[in-house]
Short mmCIF file of C-alpha atoms in Angstrom, two decimals:
data_model
loop_
_atom_site.label_atom_id
_atom_site.label_comp_id
_atom_site.label_asym_id
_atom_site.label_seq_id
_atom_site.Cartn_x
_atom_site.Cartn_y
_atom_site.Cartn_z
CA MET A 78 -23.66 22.48 68.35
CA ARG A 79 -20.76 20.70 68.81
CA ALA A 80 -19.94 16.72 70.24
CA ARG A 81 -18.43 16.08 73.08
CA SER A 82 -15.02 13.38 72.47
CA VAL A 83 -14.18 10.81 74.66
CA ASP A 84 -12.84 12.50 77.58
CA GLU A 85 -15.39 15.48 77.84
CA ARG A 86 -19.15 16.06 79.16
CA PRO A 87 -21.04 18.91 77.75
CA VAL A 88 -21.66 21.83 80.02
CA SER A 89 -25.21 20.95 80.10
CA GLU A 90 -27.61 18.21 77.86
CA GLY A 91 -26.97 20.76 75.42
CA GLY A 92 -23.66 19.50 75.04
CA GLY A 93 -21.63 23.00 75.04
CA GLY A 94 -17.89 23.19 74.99
CA ALA A 95 -17.19 20.19 73.47
CA ARG A 96 -14.68 19.39 70.55
CA PRO A 97 -15.87 18.08 67.00
CA ILE A 98 -15.28 14.55 66.83
CA LEU A 99 -13.67 15.50 63.16
CA ASP A 100 -10.47 16.83 64.73
CA ALA A 101 -10.57 15.10 68.71
CA ASP A 102 -10.95 11.40 67.85
CA ARG A 103 -8.37 11.03 64.79
CA GLY A 104 -5.83 8.29 65.98
CA GLY A 105 -7.31 5.63 67.14
CA PHE A 106 -8.23 1.84 65.49
CA VAL A 107 -10.16 3.13 62.91
CA GLU A 108 -7.81 6.08 61.43
CA ARG A 109 -4.94 3.82 61.56
CA HIS A 110 -6.38 1.20 59.22
CA ALA A 111 -7.70 3.28 56.89
CA LEU A 112 -11.66 2.26 58.14
CA TRP A 113 -12.93 6.05 57.49
CA GLY A 114 -12.61 8.81 55.36
CA ASP A 115 -13.19 12.36 55.91
CA ALA A 116 -16.62 11.79 55.19
CA GLU A 117 -17.03 9.29 57.69
CA TYR A 118 -15.28 11.57 60.51
CA ALA A 119 -17.88 14.57 59.20
CA ALA A 120 -20.60 12.31 59.77
CA ALA A 121 -19.34 10.67 63.11
CA ALA A 122 -19.00 14.62 63.93
CA GLN A 123 -22.93 14.82 63.16
CA VAL A 124 -23.92 12.21 65.08
CA GLY A 125 -22.11 13.78 67.99
CA ARG A 126 -24.42 17.06 67.34
CA VAL A 127 -27.44 15.23 66.87
CA MET A 128 -26.62 13.28 70.51
CA ASP A 129 -26.17 16.05 72.46
CA GLU A 130 -29.20 18.13 71.19
CA GLN A 131 -31.84 15.39 71.44
CA GLY A 132 -30.49 14.14 74.33
CA ILE A 133 -29.36 10.41 73.65
CA GLU A 134 -28.04 8.34 76.26
CA LEU A 135 -27.64 4.93 74.28
CA VAL A 136 -26.92 3.96 71.18
CA ARG A 137 -27.29 0.30 69.82
CA LEU A 138 -24.21 -0.73 67.44
CA SER A 139 -25.28 -3.66 64.88
CA PHE A 140 -24.24 -5.59 62.11
CA CYS A 141 -26.24 -7.53 59.85
CA ASP A 142 -25.08 -11.71 60.25
CA GLN A 143 -25.27 -14.56 57.96
CA HIS A 144 -29.28 -14.76 57.79
CA GLY A 145 -29.90 -11.13 57.52
CA SER A 146 -30.55 -10.53 61.37
CA LEU A 147 -28.96 -7.81 63.33
CA ARG A 148 -27.03 -8.44 66.04
CA GLY A 149 -24.39 -6.35 68.40
CA LYS A 150 -24.39 -4.22 71.36
CA THR A 151 -26.16 -1.39 73.70
CA LEU A 152 -23.92 1.38 74.21
CA THR A 153 -24.35 4.48 76.88
CA ARG A 154 -23.35 7.63 75.93
CA ASP A 155 -20.18 7.73 77.50
CA ALA A 156 -18.91 4.90 75.13
CA VAL A 157 -19.98 5.56 72.15
CA TRP A 158 -17.02 7.56 71.34
CA PRO A 159 -14.27 5.10 72.45
CA ALA A 160 -16.41 2.90 69.90
CA MET A 161 -16.24 6.03 67.46
CA ARG A 162 -12.50 5.73 67.96
CA ASP A 163 -11.55 1.97 68.41
CA GLY A 164 -14.88 -0.14 67.26
CA CYS A 165 -16.52 -2.37 69.61
CA THR A 166 -15.69 -5.74 70.05
CA ALA A 167 -18.07 -8.95 70.07
CA PRO A 168 -17.36 -12.41 69.60
CA SER A 169 -16.26 -13.63 65.72
CA SER A 170 -18.43 -17.58 66.77
CA LEU A 171 -21.35 -14.84 65.10
CA VAL A 172 -20.69 -15.65 61.78
CA LEU A 173 -20.37 -19.44 62.37
CA LYS A 174 -23.85 -20.18 63.28
CA ASP A 175 -27.18 -21.49 62.32
CA THR A 176 -30.77 -19.81 62.71
CA SER A 177 -31.01 -22.03 66.20
CA GLY A 178 -27.58 -20.12 67.31
CA LYS A 179 -25.69 -23.27 67.48
CA SER A 180 -22.03 -22.97 65.78
CA VAL A 181 -21.73 -24.74 63.06
CA PHE A 182 -18.01 -25.14 62.61
CA PRO A 183 -15.06 -26.44 65.71
CA VAL A 184 -14.39 -22.66 66.66
CA PHE A 185 -12.38 -24.01 69.05
CA THR A 186 -9.60 -25.20 67.15
CA PRO A 187 -7.08 -23.55 64.56
CA GLY A 188 -8.64 -21.77 61.82
CA ALA A 189 -12.35 -22.57 63.20
CA GLY A 190 -12.67 -25.64 60.95
CA ILE A 191 -12.87 -22.86 57.76
CA GLY A 192 -9.21 -22.07 57.61
CA VAL A 193 -9.37 -18.42 58.82
CA ASP A 194 -6.93 -17.55 61.78
CA GLY A 195 -9.54 -14.56 62.95
CA LEU A 196 -12.27 -16.77 63.57
CA ALA A 197 -10.72 -19.60 66.00
CA PHE A 198 -11.01 -19.91 69.55
CA ALA A 199 -14.12 -17.62 69.63
CA GLY A 200 -12.16 -14.70 69.72
CA ASP A 201 -12.79 -11.15 69.27
CA VAL A 202 -14.17 -9.09 65.70
CA VAL A 203 -14.28 -5.27 65.30
CA LEU A 204 -17.87 -3.93 64.86
CA VAL A 205 -16.45 -0.44 63.22
CA PRO A 206 -19.36 1.68 63.09
CA ASP A 207 -20.66 3.86 60.52
CA PRO A 208 -21.95 7.07 61.42
CA ALA A 209 -23.42 7.35 57.68
CA THR A 210 -26.61 4.77 59.36
CA PHE A 211 -27.01 6.52 62.82
CA ARG A 212 -30.81 7.13 63.28
CA ILE A 213 -32.63 7.75 66.64
CA LEU A 214 -35.29 4.95 67.30
CA PRO A 215 -38.51 6.25 67.85
CA TRP A 216 -39.72 3.40 69.70
CA ALA A 217 -37.36 3.72 72.62
CA PRO A 218 -36.53 6.78 74.79
CA ARG A 219 -33.12 8.59 74.43
CA THR A 220 -31.77 5.69 71.95
CA GLY A 221 -29.85 5.90 68.98
CA TRP A 222 -29.09 3.19 66.43
CA MET A 223 -25.91 2.61 63.81
CA LEU A 224 -24.88 -0.04 61.40
CA CYS A 225 -21.35 -1.27 61.83
CA ASP A 226 -18.77 -3.65 59.36
CA LEU A 227 -16.94 -6.31 60.44
CA VAL A 228 -13.33 -6.44 60.61
CA PHE A 229 -10.45 -8.38 62.20
CA PRO A 230 -8.19 -6.89 64.96
CA ASP A 231 -5.47 -6.33 62.76
CA GLY A 232 -7.88 -3.84 60.16
CA ALA A 233 -8.34 -6.98 57.83
CA ALA A 234 -12.19 -6.89 56.37
CA VAL A 235 -13.62 -10.04 58.27
CA PRO A 236 -14.24 -11.95 54.95
CA LEU A 237 -17.64 -13.36 55.35
CA SER A 238 -18.85 -9.91 56.64
CA THR A 239 -22.36 -9.78 54.15
CA ARG A 240 -22.13 -5.96 54.10
CA GLU A 241 -18.81 -6.38 52.98
CA LEU A 242 -19.23 -8.91 50.90
CA CYS A 243 -21.92 -6.93 49.24
CA ARG A 244 -19.83 -3.55 48.97
CA ARG A 245 -16.60 -5.51 47.22
CA THR A 246 -19.68 -6.70 44.68
CA LEU A 247 -20.81 -3.58 43.87
CA ALA A 248 -17.04 -1.98 43.50
CA ASP A 249 -16.51 -4.67 40.75
CA LEU A 250 -19.35 -3.61 39.03
CA ALA A 251 -18.19 0.20 39.56
CA GLY A 252 -15.09 -0.90 37.98
CA HIS A 253 -17.13 -1.74 34.74
CA GLY A 254 -18.71 1.97 34.94
CA TYR A 255 -22.24 0.99 36.50
CA GLU A 256 -23.92 1.22 39.76
CA LEU A 257 -27.02 -0.98 40.55
CA ASN A 258 -29.93 1.30 41.88
CA VAL A 259 -32.41 -1.01 43.67
CA GLY A 260 -36.04 -0.86 44.65
CA VAL A 261 -37.77 -3.17 47.33
CA GLU A 262 -41.39 -4.60 47.51
CA LEU A 263 -41.43 -6.47 50.83
CA GLU A 264 -44.57 -8.86 52.06
CA PHE A 265 -44.88 -9.90 55.12
CA HIS A 266 -47.40 -11.00 57.95
CA VAL A 267 -48.44 -9.68 60.81
CA PHE A 268 -50.96 -11.09 63.82
CA ARG A 269 -52.63 -9.81 67.20
CA ALA A 270 -50.30 -11.74 69.76
CA VAL A 271 -52.24 -13.12 72.33
CA ALA A 272 -49.64 -15.01 74.37
CA ASP A 273 -45.52 -15.01 74.66
CA ASP A 274 -45.84 -18.52 76.63
CA ARG A 275 -42.24 -19.47 75.23
CA SER A 276 -40.37 -21.67 77.81
CA PRO A 277 -36.96 -23.42 78.23
CA SER A 278 -38.46 -26.93 77.83
CA ARG A 279 -35.68 -27.59 74.69
CA PRO A 280 -32.57 -25.58 75.88
CA GLY A 281 -30.42 -24.77 73.04
CA GLN A 282 -32.73 -25.51 70.30
CA PRO A 283 -35.38 -22.11 69.41
CA GLY A 284 -38.48 -22.39 71.69
CA GLU A 285 -41.92 -22.79 70.74
CA PRO A 286 -43.50 -19.71 68.83
CA SER A 287 -45.64 -17.62 70.30
CA ARG A 288 -49.40 -17.90 70.40
CA THR A 289 -51.33 -15.47 67.85
CA ALA A 290 -54.90 -14.26 66.38
CA PRO A 291 -55.79 -13.66 62.88
CA LEU A 292 -55.50 -9.88 61.64
CA THR A 293 -57.13 -9.70 58.38
CA ARG A 294 -59.65 -12.69 56.73
CA GLY A 295 -57.74 -11.91 53.26
CA ALA A 296 -58.75 -12.78 50.04
CA GLN A 297 -59.33 -8.84 49.18
CA LEU A 298 -56.19 -7.60 47.64
CA LEU A 299 -55.88 -3.80 48.20
CA HIS A 300 -59.22 -3.52 50.10
CA GLU A 301 -59.52 0.57 50.76
CA GLU A 302 -61.77 -0.53 54.25
CA GLY A 303 -59.99 -3.75 54.12
CA LEU A 304 -56.78 -2.08 55.19
CA ASP A 305 -58.35 0.69 57.39
CA GLU A 306 -59.39 -1.89 59.59
CA VAL A 307 -55.82 -2.60 60.37
CA ASP A 308 -54.99 1.82 60.75
CA GLU A 309 -53.57 1.13 63.94
CA VAL A 310 -51.12 -0.92 62.62
CA VAL A 311 -50.61 1.03 59.59
CA GLN A 312 -50.39 4.23 61.87
CA PHE A 313 -47.79 2.75 63.84
CA LEU A 314 -45.49 1.23 61.19
CA SER A 315 -45.69 4.80 59.30
CA ASP A 316 -45.05 6.71 61.85
CA GLY A 317 -42.03 4.16 62.78
CA LEU A 318 -40.67 3.68 59.65
CA THR A 319 -40.84 7.55 58.63
CA ALA A 320 -39.16 9.11 61.74
CA LEU A 321 -36.18 6.12 60.41
CA ASP A 322 -35.62 7.75 57.77
CA LEU A 323 -36.28 5.15 55.57
CA PRO A 324 -37.62 5.65 51.89
CA LEU A 325 -41.15 4.40 52.45
CA ARG A 326 -43.89 5.18 49.62
CA SER A 327 -46.59 2.80 50.57
CA ILE A 328 -47.74 0.37 52.80
CA GLU A 329 -50.36 -2.10 51.39
CA LEU A 330 -53.26 -4.64 52.23
CA GLU A 331 -51.92 -7.84 50.40
CA PHE A 332 -54.42 -10.97 48.60
CA GLY A 333 -52.58 -13.55 52.01
CA PRO A 334 -54.92 -13.57 55.32
CA ASN A 335 -52.49 -11.20 57.69
CA GLN A 336 -50.37 -10.01 54.76
CA LEU A 337 -49.43 -6.47 54.20
CA GLU A 338 -46.28 -4.75 52.11
CA VAL A 339 -44.20 -2.07 52.29
CA THR A 340 -42.80 -0.55 49.18
CA LEU A 341 -39.42 1.35 49.39
CA ALA A 342 -38.25 4.26 46.78
CA PRO A 343 -35.72 3.19 44.54
CA ARG A 344 -31.64 3.12 45.91
CA THR A 345 -28.29 2.79 45.08
CA ALA A 346 -27.94 -1.06 45.73
CA LEU A 347 -26.34 -0.96 49.38
CA ALA A 348 -27.95 1.74 51.01
CA ALA A 349 -30.96 0.00 49.67
CA ALA A 350 -29.55 -3.31 51.37
CA ASP A 351 -29.36 -1.64 54.45
CA ALA A 352 -32.71 -0.02 54.61
CA VAL A 353 -34.15 -3.60 54.10
CA VAL A 354 -32.35 -4.66 56.93
CA LEU A 355 -33.16 -1.71 59.46
CA CYS A 356 -36.87 -1.68 58.35
CA ARG A 357 -37.60 -5.62 58.80
CA SER A 358 -36.20 -4.90 62.18
CA ALA A 359 -38.49 -1.67 62.85
CA ILE A 360 -41.26 -3.92 61.45
CA ARG A 361 -40.99 -6.59 64.19
CA GLN A 362 -39.69 -4.16 67.15
CA LEU A 363 -42.49 -1.87 66.48
CA CYS A 364 -45.46 -4.81 66.38
CA LYS A 365 -44.28 -6.36 69.18
CA ARG A 366 -44.03 -3.35 71.40
CA ASN A 367 -47.79 -2.64 70.06
CA GLY A 368 -49.35 -6.04 71.17
CA TYR A 369 -48.74 -7.69 67.38
CA HIS A 370 -46.49 -10.34 66.26
CA ALA A 371 -44.69 -9.52 62.56
CA THR A 372 -42.86 -12.10 60.71
CA PHE A 373 -40.94 -12.08 57.55
CA MET A 374 -41.11 -15.67 57.14
CA SER A 375 -42.59 -16.76 53.59
CA ARG A 376 -45.44 -19.04 54.61
CA PRO A 377 -46.49 -19.66 58.05
CA ILE A 378 -48.96 -21.43 59.27
CA GLY A 379 -52.36 -20.08 57.62
CA ALA A 380 -50.91 -18.72 54.88
CA ASP A 381 -51.81 -21.29 52.13
CA THR A 382 -53.56 -18.56 50.23
CA ALA A 383 -50.36 -16.33 49.46
CA SER A 384 -46.68 -16.77 51.00
CA ALA A 385 -44.76 -13.29 51.40
CA GLY A 386 -42.43 -12.48 48.75
CA TRP A 387 -39.50 -9.99 48.19
CA HIS A 388 -39.51 -8.91 45.09
CA LEU A 389 -36.49 -7.10 43.66
CA HIS A 390 -36.49 -4.18 41.44
CA GLN A 391 -33.12 -3.76 39.39
CA SER A 392 -31.56 -0.95 36.63
CA LEU A 393 -27.88 -0.35 36.25
CA VAL A 394 -26.80 2.86 35.82
CA ALA A 395 -23.82 4.77 33.68
CA GLY A 396 -23.11 8.55 33.32
CA GLY A 397 -26.30 9.20 35.43
CA VAL A 398 -28.16 7.21 32.52
CA ASN A 399 -30.14 4.27 32.90
CA ALA A 400 -28.60 1.90 30.93
CA PHE A 401 -31.75 -0.63 30.46
CA VAL A 402 -33.15 2.10 28.60
CA PRO A 403 -33.83 0.76 24.52
CA SER A 404 -32.35 2.28 21.80
CA GLN A 405 -34.99 1.50 19.53
CA PRO A 406 -38.59 1.99 19.15
CA GLY A 407 -40.11 -0.64 20.02
CA GLU A 408 -37.45 -2.98 22.43
CA VAL A 409 -38.22 -4.05 25.69
CA LEU A 410 -34.07 -3.18 27.28
CA SER A 411 -31.25 -2.23 26.01
CA ASP A 412 -28.27 -5.16 24.67
CA VAL A 413 -26.66 -4.68 28.09
CA GLY A 414 -29.98 -5.14 30.15
CA ARG A 415 -30.58 -8.29 27.67
CA HIS A 416 -27.80 -9.41 28.67
CA TYR A 417 -27.78 -8.98 32.13
CA LEU A 418 -31.22 -10.75 32.61
CA ALA A 419 -29.83 -13.38 30.92
CA GLY A 420 -27.40 -13.71 34.01
CA LEU A 421 -30.17 -13.39 36.36
CA LEU A 422 -31.65 -16.56 34.37
CA ASP A 423 -28.46 -18.47 33.47
CA HIS A 424 -27.36 -18.39 37.49
CA ALA A 425 -31.12 -18.25 39.33
CA ALA A 426 -31.31 -21.92 40.62
CA ALA A 427 -27.81 -21.30 42.49
CA ALA A 428 -28.75 -18.00 43.34
CA ALA A 429 -31.70 -19.26 44.71
CA VAL A 430 -29.37 -20.14 48.33
CA PHE A 431 -29.22 -16.19 48.38
CA THR A 432 -32.24 -15.12 47.06
CA THR A 433 -34.52 -18.14 49.52
CA PRO A 434 -32.24 -18.97 51.84
CA THR A 435 -34.97 -20.99 54.29
CA ILE A 436 -36.65 -23.87 53.88
CA ASN A 437 -39.87 -22.65 54.59
CA GLY A 438 -39.00 -19.94 51.67
CA TYR A 439 -39.21 -23.13 48.65
CA LYS A 440 -43.07 -23.89 49.59
CA ARG A 441 -43.94 -20.23 48.22
CA TYR A 442 -42.92 -21.52 44.68
CA GLN A 443 -46.62 -22.39 43.81
CA PRO A 444 -48.20 -21.85 40.03
CA TYR A 445 -50.57 -19.74 39.63
CA SER A 446 -49.50 -17.83 42.70
CA LEU A 447 -48.02 -14.79 41.63
CA ALA A 448 -44.63 -16.52 43.07
CA PRO A 449 -42.65 -17.93 40.43
CA ASP A 450 -42.29 -21.75 39.54
CA ARG A 451 -40.13 -21.98 36.84
CA ILE A 452 -37.05 -19.90 35.17
CA VAL A 453 -38.62 -17.51 32.79
CA TRP A 454 -39.10 -14.51 31.80
CA GLY A 455 -41.74 -11.66 30.54
CA VAL A 456 -42.35 -8.51 29.63
CA ASP A 457 -44.79 -6.68 32.58
CA ASN A 458 -45.96 -10.08 33.41
CA LYS A 459 -46.39 -11.09 37.20
CA GLY A 460 -46.20 -15.17 37.00
CA ALA A 461 -42.46 -15.04 35.51
CA MET A 462 -39.45 -14.69 37.56
CA VAL A 463 -37.96 -11.90 36.28
CA ARG A 464 -40.63 -9.19 35.20
CA ALA A 465 -38.98 -6.74 32.65
CA VAL A 466 -40.91 -3.30 33.25
CA PRO A 467 -40.30 -1.34 30.30
CA ALA A 468 -41.09 2.29 31.38
CA GLY A 469 -38.51 4.65 29.65
CA GLY A 470 -36.37 6.27 32.18
CA ALA A 471 -37.49 3.89 35.28
CA THR A 472 -36.89 0.82 32.58
CA ARG A 473 -35.87 -2.02 35.07
CA LEU A 474 -35.97 -5.78 35.92
CA GLU A 475 -37.87 -7.00 38.70
CA ASN A 476 -37.13 -10.41 40.14
CA ARG A 477 -39.91 -11.80 41.85
CA SER A 478 -38.19 -15.28 43.18
CA GLY A 479 -36.96 -13.76 46.78
CA GLU A 480 -38.36 -13.94 50.17
CA PRO A 481 -38.57 -11.66 52.84
CA ALA A 482 -36.48 -13.39 55.14
CA ALA A 483 -33.27 -13.10 52.60
CA ASN A 484 -30.39 -11.65 53.81
CA PRO A 485 -30.31 -8.29 52.19
CA TYR A 486 -26.68 -8.00 51.11
CA LEU A 487 -26.59 -11.23 49.82
CA TYR A 488 -29.63 -10.93 47.66
CA VAL A 489 -28.32 -7.91 46.02
CA ALA A 490 -25.10 -9.20 45.64
CA SER A 491 -25.96 -12.47 44.05
CA GLN A 492 -27.78 -10.09 41.92
CA VAL A 493 -25.32 -8.26 40.30
CA VAL A 494 -22.57 -11.15 39.72
CA SER A 495 -25.34 -13.19 38.03
CA GLY A 496 -25.87 -10.13 35.86
CA MET A 497 -22.22 -8.97 35.36
CA SER A 498 -21.75 -12.69 34.09
CA GLY A 499 -24.01 -12.45 31.86
CA MET A 500 -22.54 -9.02 30.58
CA ALA A 501 -19.50 -10.89 30.26
CA GLY A 502 -20.80 -13.72 27.98
CA ARG A 503 -23.10 -11.20 26.12
CA SER A 504 -25.30 -14.16 26.70
CA GLU A 505 -29.16 -13.95 25.63
CA PRO A 506 -32.32 -14.00 27.81
CA GLY A 507 -34.32 -15.97 24.27
CA PRO A 508 -38.13 -14.74 24.23
CA PRO A 509 -40.39 -13.99 26.86
CA THR A 510 -43.32 -16.06 28.22
CA THR A 511 -46.42 -15.27 28.08
CA THR A 512 -47.50 -19.18 30.07
CA PRO A 513 -45.21 -18.76 32.98
CA TYR A 514 -46.72 -21.66 35.07
CA THR A 515 -46.88 -23.84 31.61
CA ALA A 516 -43.69 -22.95 29.72
CA ASP A 517 -40.83 -25.44 29.01
CA ALA A 518 -38.22 -24.29 31.42
CA PRO A 519 -36.20 -25.38 34.03
CA GLY A 520 -38.03 -25.33 37.22
CA LEU A 521 -36.88 -23.46 40.14
CA PRO A 522 -35.71 -25.72 43.22
CA THR A 523 -37.55 -27.15 44.94
CA SER A 524 -36.00 -26.67 48.47
CA LEU A 525 -33.11 -25.75 50.18
CA MET A 526 -31.24 -28.97 49.95
CA GLU A 527 -31.75 -29.18 45.78
CA ALA A 528 -30.13 -24.80 45.91
CA LEU A 529 -27.38 -26.12 47.69
CA ASP A 530 -26.87 -28.74 45.00
CA ALA A 531 -27.21 -26.01 42.21
CA LEU A 532 -24.76 -23.83 43.51
CA ASP A 533 -22.00 -26.66 44.20
CA ARG A 534 -22.20 -27.11 40.14
CA ASP A 535 -22.49 -23.32 39.21
CA PRO A 536 -18.81 -21.71 40.06
CA VAL A 537 -19.69 -18.27 39.03
CA PHE A 538 -20.27 -17.65 42.89
CA ALA A 539 -16.82 -19.21 43.92
CA LYS A 540 -15.00 -17.36 41.40
CA ALA A 541 -16.44 -13.94 42.18
CA TRP A 542 -16.72 -14.14 46.16
CA GLY A 543 -13.77 -17.04 46.40
CA PRO A 544 -14.59 -20.61 47.36
CA GLN A 545 -14.06 -19.79 50.94
CA VAL A 546 -17.16 -17.76 51.61
CA ILE A 547 -19.07 -20.51 49.58
CA ASP A 548 -18.17 -23.37 51.43
CA TRP A 549 -18.27 -21.20 54.87
CA TYR A 550 -21.95 -20.06 53.14
CA THR A 551 -23.50 -24.05 52.21
CA ARG A 552 -21.87 -25.68 55.09
CA ILE A 553 -24.40 -23.33 57.50
CA LYS A 554 -26.87 -23.78 55.06
CA ARG A 555 -26.50 -27.53 54.97
CA ALA A 556 -26.62 -27.53 58.55
CA GLU A 557 -30.22 -26.07 59.16
CA ALA A 558 -31.46 -28.61 56.28
CA ASP A 559 -29.50 -31.50 58.29
CA ARG A 560 -31.41 -30.60 61.28
CA TYR A 561 -35.18 -30.05 59.12
CA LEU A 562 -34.80 -33.28 57.99
CA ALA A 563 -33.64 -35.13 61.21
CA GLU A 564 -37.14 -33.39 62.82
CA VAL A 565 -40.15 -35.86 63.88
CA SER A 566 -42.55 -33.50 62.30
CA GLN A 567 -46.26 -32.97 62.72
CA TRP A 568 -47.73 -34.39 59.05
CA GLU A 569 -45.77 -37.39 59.66
CA GLN A 570 -46.70 -38.14 62.86
CA ARG A 571 -50.77 -37.67 61.33
CA GLU A 572 -49.90 -39.84 58.37
CA TYR A 573 -48.40 -42.72 60.24
CA PHE A 574 -49.02 -42.52 63.94
CA GLY A 575 -52.20 -44.19 63.41
CA LEU A 576 -51.96 -45.96 60.14
CA PHE A 577 -49.46 -48.56 60.81
#
């Protein structure tokens, strides 16, 4: 079954008689700027065949923004092939916004206030589809889904594209002879939707959240009957994520009320980051369509007993062999593994901006909570920030400090930068802790503001990614923090309104 080209329609819905995109659609923007290789053109041809065979009429083109959310456009069938050839435009101001959707930078000035000419005046950037990421959406009729990379109209990569930043960081790692494998444990909360009574009462700002009701009582970790009570959720999530070809391994009942977890099988790092951003969006969409509300906010109201985290398992591979496996009996990690671990610890405070990028996420760092509160490591110790797991060929490090709302590309890339710094300096992590909540060790940042200050003091990320990237990201996050500090909270109202 051959795909139709830009100017051809199939004879029938089956698509007979169309030319392969591999031959027909070269010569456009994508090829002029060498944005695809033969593998991408072959994948695009396969996309065409699948679209014809499955009767796909709409395709969502999405890119991951600085906050880890997907943004993009839905194209009709006839518009897909021009987008495969020449990309699809979107306003550049999308990479200059905080979590409220407000532009943080002076967009309508030269360089957009950050010194990047291509971002000035809300001009367009180009979304270039990655055909290898094409999927059929199981919950949206006749609809496909494809991730995109961001480039400028001159073909240059947008320096603030987090997927490109991750790819570049992994290429640096590959230049040193290593590949990163990543496994994911992603916790989240699901509530029953009661009503969506949001109104435009605060134009230009996020509205009131939807009203919800509890889904589970909590307090019974991995209780089989408790999971059976939410089997409807388990079934539609399993069906949807599996149909998306995501590497789903398990759906688990966590300790907190309304709290679930999905685990994803290990993959190479960029593929794992892609899987996370798709998985989160899929879970939210699937839940909403079935009368539930899913959130990857770490500590929503009512989650006092257990916040949600994102545990990132990581190991380096060299020549197809796990480079963390020790060569001597009785050792936990190889020399490479120890140095990499030391880097994670040395730069943990600065990396917190990327592992825990929201105001809310820092409320998760509680003692004796299965979330870390200080910068320590331990051997198979789930109270430590980094848990070393000596497991033969599966030996790995598990960073337990991340929140599930983190941008997956920045989270992964921050680990690589930190670990490579430790490897370059042959740093040592010191002995493992057996008392993670009382150890004499630096604490993790207690707020986003404190983490931003730590990032300012640590030059490793500016050296790896350039000061422009760090300035861009910190200005966005400080704007978010400033809005938070300016808001009169319910705590203040309760504490002071009647007292003074």
